[in-house]
Amino acid sequence: MHVQIDTQPYRYDGSKAFVEKDCPTEVATLYENKKDYKKLLEEYREEIDELQNMMYAHDRYGLLIVFQAMDAAGKDGTIRHVMSGVNPHGVHVSSFKKPSTKELDHDFMWRTTREFPQRGRLGIFNRSYYEEVLVVRVHPEILLKYQRIPKEHTQNVEKVWQQRFEDIRNLELYAHRNGIHVVKFFLHLSKEEQRKRFLARIDTPSKNWKFSSGDVEERQYWEDYMRAYEDAINATAAPHAPWYVIPADDKKNMRLIVSSVVLQQLQAMDMHYPKMDPERLKDLDGFREQLQVES
């Protein structure tokens, strides 16, 4: 049995305030060594896969998993390591980069809401509609210059963020009422650890492609981003759509905590495999006899 992780310290559901500077980016290790880490992660994968299979058969719930973080926090790796053992038929990953011209012609959540998971499936967002109150808030010129919103709605820029928080809260509540549960992760990386990972990308030829000049330029806005995350998490954390602020300086620890949260979210759903009525069970007995005779 996998290690039991207390995820409550990382959970924000509106019952307490999120203060970024008070949250650690690293905690005591949950694994003894690399071999132990791999064993624990595999155990989580197996349980997640089993419950996702049940969710698919039950066909009443879906789960949307949102990942937000600063660059180099490990979103891609976490998604890959946590979900690699889950049936790909039941998982869909959506990554959201710079909006296209077509996406800018729609409302700010259009490109993400159309990727929400179906019932019975896990949907994973690598970045999400939260970019619209994070990156766009740190760089409001995106809102004013590129997003085609009528001027009368952007005269008070601060009001825009509050309105978007309200829209996001309504969306997540709407999803929950339709059986799509939402859980959100902020992979909380320290600025110093990000610096080390950027250097590793520069010094490792196979990782050069991951690095861009914009990565360094954005570091000058670090404090602005932390304030934006603080406001976004506090404005949208709810029992039906909680945030989990995960210490991200240790990637292995981070993946184990994320796995534990995902597993707990699935375990909390009232799911079961479809029950067979007596007539159907009788049919199955007949099919069994037919197949046994063939052998």
Short mmCIF file of C-alpha atoms in Angstrom, two decimals:
data_model
loop_
_atom_site.label_atom_id
_atom_site.label_comp_id
_atom_site.label_asym_id
_atom_site.label_seq_id
_atom_site.Cartn_x
_atom_site.Cartn_y
_atom_site.Cartn_z
CA MET A 1 0.00 0.00 0.00
CA HIS A 2 1.28 3.45 -0.93
CA VAL A 3 2.30 6.04 1.64
CA GLN A 4 -0.61 7.98 3.10
CA ILE A 5 -0.02 11.66 2.37
CA ASP A 6 -1.77 14.36 4.36
CA THR A 7 -2.81 16.74 1.57
CA GLN A 8 -4.80 19.12 3.78
CA PRO A 9 -1.89 21.56 4.32
CA TYR A 10 -1.77 22.11 0.57
CA ARG A 11 -5.53 22.49 0.07
CA TYR A 12 -7.29 25.82 -0.38
CA ASP A 13 -11.07 25.67 -0.62
CA GLY A 14 -12.02 29.13 0.61
CA SER A 15 -11.82 28.23 4.29
CA LYS A 16 -8.40 29.86 4.72
CA ALA A 17 -6.42 32.51 2.91
CA PHE A 18 -3.55 31.65 0.60
CA VAL A 19 -0.47 33.76 1.38
CA GLU A 20 2.25 32.86 -1.10
CA LYS A 21 5.25 33.87 1.00
CA ASP A 22 4.03 31.67 3.88
CA CYS A 23 3.90 28.53 1.73
CA PRO A 24 7.04 26.38 1.37
CA THR A 25 8.42 25.38 -2.00
CA GLU A 26 10.03 22.28 -0.48
CA VAL A 27 9.00 19.89 2.30
CA ALA A 28 10.39 16.71 3.87
CA THR A 29 10.79 13.90 1.36
CA LEU A 30 8.04 11.30 1.14
CA TYR A 31 10.28 8.58 -0.32
CA GLU A 32 13.42 6.81 0.92
CA ASN A 33 15.30 6.68 -2.39
CA LYS A 34 14.73 6.64 -6.14
CA LYS A 35 13.62 3.01 -6.15
CA ASP A 36 11.10 3.68 -3.39
CA TYR A 37 9.81 6.75 -5.26
CA LYS A 38 9.20 4.70 -8.41
CA LYS A 39 7.40 2.01 -6.43
CA LEU A 40 5.14 4.54 -4.71
CA LEU A 41 4.35 6.35 -7.94
CA GLU A 42 3.46 3.09 -9.67
CA GLU A 43 1.08 2.17 -6.86
CA TYR A 44 -0.70 5.50 -7.26
CA ARG A 45 -0.91 5.04 -11.02
CA GLU A 46 -2.51 1.62 -10.65
CA GLU A 47 -5.18 2.91 -8.26
CA ILE A 48 -5.89 5.97 -10.39
CA ASP A 49 -6.22 3.76 -13.47
CA GLU A 50 -8.60 1.40 -11.69
CA LEU A 51 -10.83 4.23 -10.48
CA GLN A 52 -10.79 5.98 -13.85
CA ASN A 53 -11.95 2.72 -15.41
CA MET A 54 -14.80 2.58 -12.91
CA MET A 55 -15.63 6.24 -13.63
CA TYR A 56 -15.79 5.42 -17.34
CA ALA A 57 -18.14 2.49 -16.76
CA HIS A 58 -20.29 4.47 -14.30
CA ASP A 59 -20.53 7.35 -16.80
CA ARG A 60 -21.80 9.99 -14.36
CA TYR A 61 -18.69 11.93 -13.37
CA GLY A 62 -15.72 13.53 -15.07
CA LEU A 63 -12.62 15.10 -13.55
CA LEU A 64 -10.85 18.21 -14.80
CA ILE A 65 -7.30 18.61 -13.49
CA VAL A 66 -5.80 22.08 -13.98
CA PHE A 67 -2.06 22.73 -13.77
CA GLN A 68 -0.74 26.27 -13.37
CA ALA A 69 2.84 27.24 -12.56
CA MET A 70 5.77 29.44 -13.41
CA ASP A 71 8.03 28.21 -16.22
CA ALA A 72 10.24 25.20 -15.35
CA ALA A 73 8.06 24.14 -12.41
CA GLY A 74 7.51 20.72 -13.98
CA LYS A 75 3.97 20.70 -15.36
CA ASP A 76 4.80 18.53 -18.38
CA GLY A 77 6.84 16.03 -16.37
CA THR A 78 4.21 15.77 -13.65
CA ILE A 79 1.45 15.07 -16.16
CA ARG A 80 3.62 12.49 -17.91
CA HIS A 81 4.78 10.67 -14.76
CA VAL A 82 1.45 10.67 -12.91
CA MET A 83 -0.76 9.72 -15.85
CA SER A 84 1.50 7.46 -17.93
CA GLY A 85 -0.06 4.31 -16.44
CA VAL A 86 -3.66 5.37 -16.95
CA ASN A 87 -5.64 4.03 -19.92
CA PRO A 88 -5.13 6.70 -22.63
CA HIS A 89 -8.72 6.16 -23.80
CA GLY A 90 -9.90 7.76 -20.57
CA VAL A 91 -7.47 10.70 -20.43
CA HIS A 92 -7.17 13.79 -22.60
CA VAL A 93 -4.44 16.41 -22.14
CA SER A 94 -4.94 19.94 -23.47
CA SER A 95 -2.06 22.45 -23.55
CA PHE A 96 -2.79 26.14 -23.99
CA LYS A 97 -0.16 28.42 -25.46
CA LYS A 98 -0.44 31.93 -26.90
CA PRO A 99 -4.01 32.43 -28.22
CA SER A 100 -4.52 32.19 -31.96
CA THR A 101 -6.35 34.80 -34.04
CA LYS A 102 -9.42 32.55 -34.06
CA GLU A 103 -9.31 32.14 -30.29
CA LEU A 104 -9.04 35.91 -29.80
CA ASP A 105 -12.27 36.29 -31.77
CA HIS A 106 -14.12 34.41 -29.02
CA ASP A 107 -14.75 34.99 -25.32
CA PHE A 108 -11.74 34.50 -23.03
CA MET A 109 -12.75 31.00 -21.92
CA TRP A 110 -13.93 29.62 -25.28
CA ARG A 111 -10.74 27.78 -26.18
CA THR A 112 -10.66 26.00 -22.82
CA THR A 113 -14.33 25.27 -22.16
CA ARG A 114 -14.61 23.35 -25.43
CA GLU A 115 -11.92 20.99 -24.10
CA PHE A 116 -13.72 20.14 -20.85
CA PRO A 117 -13.79 16.37 -20.25
CA GLN A 118 -16.76 14.18 -21.01
CA ARG A 119 -18.34 12.11 -18.27
CA GLY A 120 -16.22 9.09 -17.48
CA ARG A 121 -12.95 10.77 -18.43
CA LEU A 122 -10.05 12.70 -16.98
CA GLY A 123 -9.32 16.03 -18.63
CA ILE A 124 -5.94 17.63 -17.94
CA PHE A 125 -5.25 21.29 -18.65
CA ASN A 126 -1.60 22.28 -19.00
CA ARG A 127 -2.29 25.97 -18.31
CA SER A 128 -5.90 27.05 -18.62
CA TYR A 129 -8.41 29.89 -18.47
CA TYR A 130 -6.46 31.07 -15.42
CA GLU A 131 -3.85 32.49 -17.79
CA GLU A 132 -6.40 35.26 -18.37
CA VAL A 133 -6.05 36.46 -14.77
CA LEU A 134 -2.34 35.65 -14.46
CA VAL A 135 -0.28 36.44 -17.56
CA VAL A 136 -2.82 38.95 -18.85
CA ARG A 137 -2.98 40.64 -15.46
CA VAL A 138 0.80 40.94 -15.24
CA HIS A 139 0.81 42.22 -18.83
CA PRO A 140 -2.46 44.21 -19.14
CA GLU A 141 -1.41 45.44 -22.59
CA ILE A 142 -2.53 42.01 -23.83
CA LEU A 143 -6.05 42.84 -22.69
CA LEU A 144 -6.04 46.36 -24.06
CA LYS A 145 -4.21 45.80 -27.34
CA TYR A 146 -4.85 42.25 -28.48
CA GLN A 147 -8.06 40.98 -26.88
CA ARG A 148 -10.93 42.41 -28.89
CA ILE A 149 -13.12 43.53 -26.03
CA PRO A 150 -15.19 46.73 -26.47
CA LYS A 151 -13.49 49.71 -24.83
CA GLU A 152 -16.42 50.43 -22.52
CA HIS A 153 -15.70 47.11 -20.78
CA THR A 154 -11.98 47.74 -20.23
CA GLN A 155 -11.95 51.31 -18.96
CA ASN A 156 -11.51 50.02 -15.41
CA VAL A 157 -8.87 47.31 -15.79
CA GLU A 158 -8.97 46.24 -12.12
CA LYS A 159 -12.69 45.64 -12.46
CA VAL A 160 -12.01 43.28 -15.38
CA TRP A 161 -10.07 40.88 -13.14
CA GLN A 162 -12.86 40.78 -10.56
CA GLN A 163 -15.39 40.09 -13.30
CA ARG A 164 -13.24 37.30 -14.68
CA PHE A 165 -12.91 35.74 -11.24
CA GLU A 166 -16.70 35.76 -11.03
CA ASP A 167 -16.96 34.15 -14.49
CA ILE A 168 -14.48 31.43 -13.50
CA ARG A 169 -16.30 30.71 -10.24
CA ASN A 170 -19.57 30.37 -12.14
CA LEU A 171 -17.99 28.10 -14.75
CA GLU A 172 -16.50 25.74 -12.17
CA LEU A 173 -19.74 25.58 -10.20
CA TYR A 174 -21.66 24.90 -13.42
CA ALA A 175 -19.25 22.09 -14.29
CA HIS A 176 -19.59 20.57 -10.80
CA ARG A 177 -23.38 20.64 -11.01
CA ASN A 178 -23.11 18.66 -14.24
CA GLY A 179 -20.88 15.99 -12.72
CA ILE A 180 -17.51 17.40 -13.85
CA HIS A 181 -15.36 17.86 -10.76
CA VAL A 182 -12.55 20.41 -10.91
CA VAL A 183 -9.26 20.27 -9.01
CA LYS A 184 -6.53 22.87 -9.54
CA PHE A 185 -2.80 22.67 -8.88
CA PHE A 186 -0.38 25.54 -8.43
CA LEU A 187 3.09 24.00 -8.63
CA HIS A 188 4.88 26.34 -6.25
CA LEU A 189 8.48 26.78 -7.42
CA SER A 190 11.06 29.05 -5.81
CA LYS A 191 12.75 31.71 -7.91
CA GLU A 192 16.16 30.24 -7.05
CA GLU A 193 15.16 26.75 -8.17
CA GLN A 194 13.81 28.17 -11.41
CA ARG A 195 17.18 29.85 -11.99
CA LYS A 196 18.96 26.49 -11.55
CA ARG A 197 16.59 24.74 -13.95
CA PHE A 198 17.02 27.43 -16.58
CA LEU A 199 20.79 27.02 -16.32
CA ALA A 200 20.36 23.26 -16.73
CA ARG A 201 18.38 23.86 -19.90
CA ILE A 202 21.18 26.02 -21.26
CA ASP A 203 23.96 23.61 -20.22
CA THR A 204 22.25 20.43 -21.46
CA PRO A 205 22.10 20.22 -25.29
CA SER A 206 19.03 17.97 -25.25
CA LYS A 207 17.18 20.62 -23.21
CA ASN A 208 18.25 23.70 -25.19
CA TRP A 209 14.98 23.68 -27.12
CA LYS A 210 13.05 24.25 -23.88
CA PHE A 211 14.76 27.58 -23.23
CA SER A 212 13.76 30.94 -24.68
CA SER A 213 14.87 34.51 -23.99
CA GLY A 214 11.36 35.23 -22.76
CA ASP A 215 11.93 32.84 -19.84
CA VAL A 216 14.56 35.17 -18.38
CA GLU A 217 12.61 38.31 -19.21
CA GLU A 218 9.57 37.10 -17.27
CA ARG A 219 11.64 36.63 -14.11
CA GLN A 220 11.65 40.39 -13.58
CA TYR A 221 7.87 40.14 -13.02
CA TRP A 222 8.18 37.40 -10.38
CA GLU A 223 6.59 39.37 -7.55
CA ASP A 224 3.78 40.52 -9.85
CA TYR A 225 3.06 36.91 -10.75
CA MET A 226 3.04 35.84 -7.12
CA ARG A 227 0.49 38.55 -6.29
CA ALA A 228 -1.60 37.50 -9.29
CA TYR A 229 -1.54 33.85 -8.16
CA GLU A 230 -2.44 34.87 -4.63
CA ASP A 231 -5.45 36.87 -5.80
CA ALA A 232 -6.61 34.23 -8.30
CA ILE A 233 -6.41 31.36 -5.80
CA ASN A 234 -8.15 33.29 -3.03
CA ALA A 235 -10.88 34.47 -5.42
CA THR A 236 -11.68 31.06 -6.92
CA ALA A 237 -10.95 28.46 -4.22
CA ALA A 238 -14.11 26.59 -3.27
CA PRO A 239 -15.02 23.21 -1.72
CA HIS A 240 -16.26 21.97 -5.11
CA ALA A 241 -13.22 23.37 -6.97
CA PRO A 242 -10.26 23.44 -4.58
CA TRP A 243 -6.73 24.64 -5.25
CA TYR A 244 -3.70 22.66 -4.09
CA VAL A 245 -0.47 24.61 -3.69
CA ILE A 246 2.19 21.94 -4.18
CA PRO A 247 5.86 22.50 -3.17
CA ALA A 248 7.68 22.06 -6.50
CA ASP A 249 11.40 22.35 -5.76
CA ASP A 250 11.58 18.55 -5.37
CA LYS A 251 9.96 17.07 -8.48
CA LYS A 252 9.59 13.58 -7.06
CA ASN A 253 7.86 14.83 -3.93
CA MET A 254 5.63 17.04 -6.06
CA ARG A 255 4.53 14.13 -8.24
CA LEU A 256 3.69 11.95 -5.25
CA ILE A 257 1.58 14.70 -3.65
CA VAL A 258 -0.23 15.40 -6.92
CA SER A 259 -0.89 11.66 -7.37
CA SER A 260 -2.33 11.46 -3.87
CA VAL A 261 -4.66 14.41 -4.47
CA VAL A 262 -5.91 12.99 -7.79
CA LEU A 263 -6.53 9.62 -6.16
CA GLN A 264 -8.43 11.24 -3.28
CA GLN A 265 -10.58 13.20 -5.74
CA LEU A 266 -11.55 9.97 -7.50
CA GLN A 267 -12.14 8.10 -4.25
CA ALA A 268 -14.56 10.82 -3.11
CA MET A 269 -16.87 10.22 -6.08
CA ASP A 270 -19.86 7.95 -5.52
CA MET A 271 -19.00 5.53 -8.31
CA HIS A 272 -19.62 1.86 -9.01
CA TYR A 273 -19.64 -0.53 -11.93
CA PRO A 274 -23.07 -0.94 -13.54
CA LYS A 275 -25.18 -3.53 -11.72
CA MET A 276 -26.59 -6.34 -13.85
CA ASP A 277 -30.28 -7.19 -13.52
CA PRO A 278 -31.31 -10.85 -13.06
CA GLU A 279 -32.29 -11.24 -16.72
CA ARG A 280 -28.90 -9.99 -17.87
CA LEU A 281 -27.08 -12.29 -15.44
CA LYS A 282 -29.10 -15.20 -16.85
CA ASP A 283 -28.00 -14.21 -20.36
CA LEU A 284 -24.37 -14.13 -19.24
CA ASP A 285 -24.68 -17.64 -17.81
CA GLY A 286 -25.96 -18.80 -21.17
CA PHE A 287 -23.07 -17.17 -23.01
CA ARG A 288 -20.61 -18.79 -20.57
CA GLU A 289 -22.03 -22.26 -21.28
CA GLN A 290 -21.87 -21.64 -25.03
CA LEU A 291 -18.21 -20.56 -24.87
CA GLN A 292 -17.28 -23.48 -22.60
CA VAL A 293 -18.83 -25.96 -25.03
CA GLU A 294 -16.72 -24.51 -27.85
CA SER A 295 -13.54 -25.27 -25.93
#
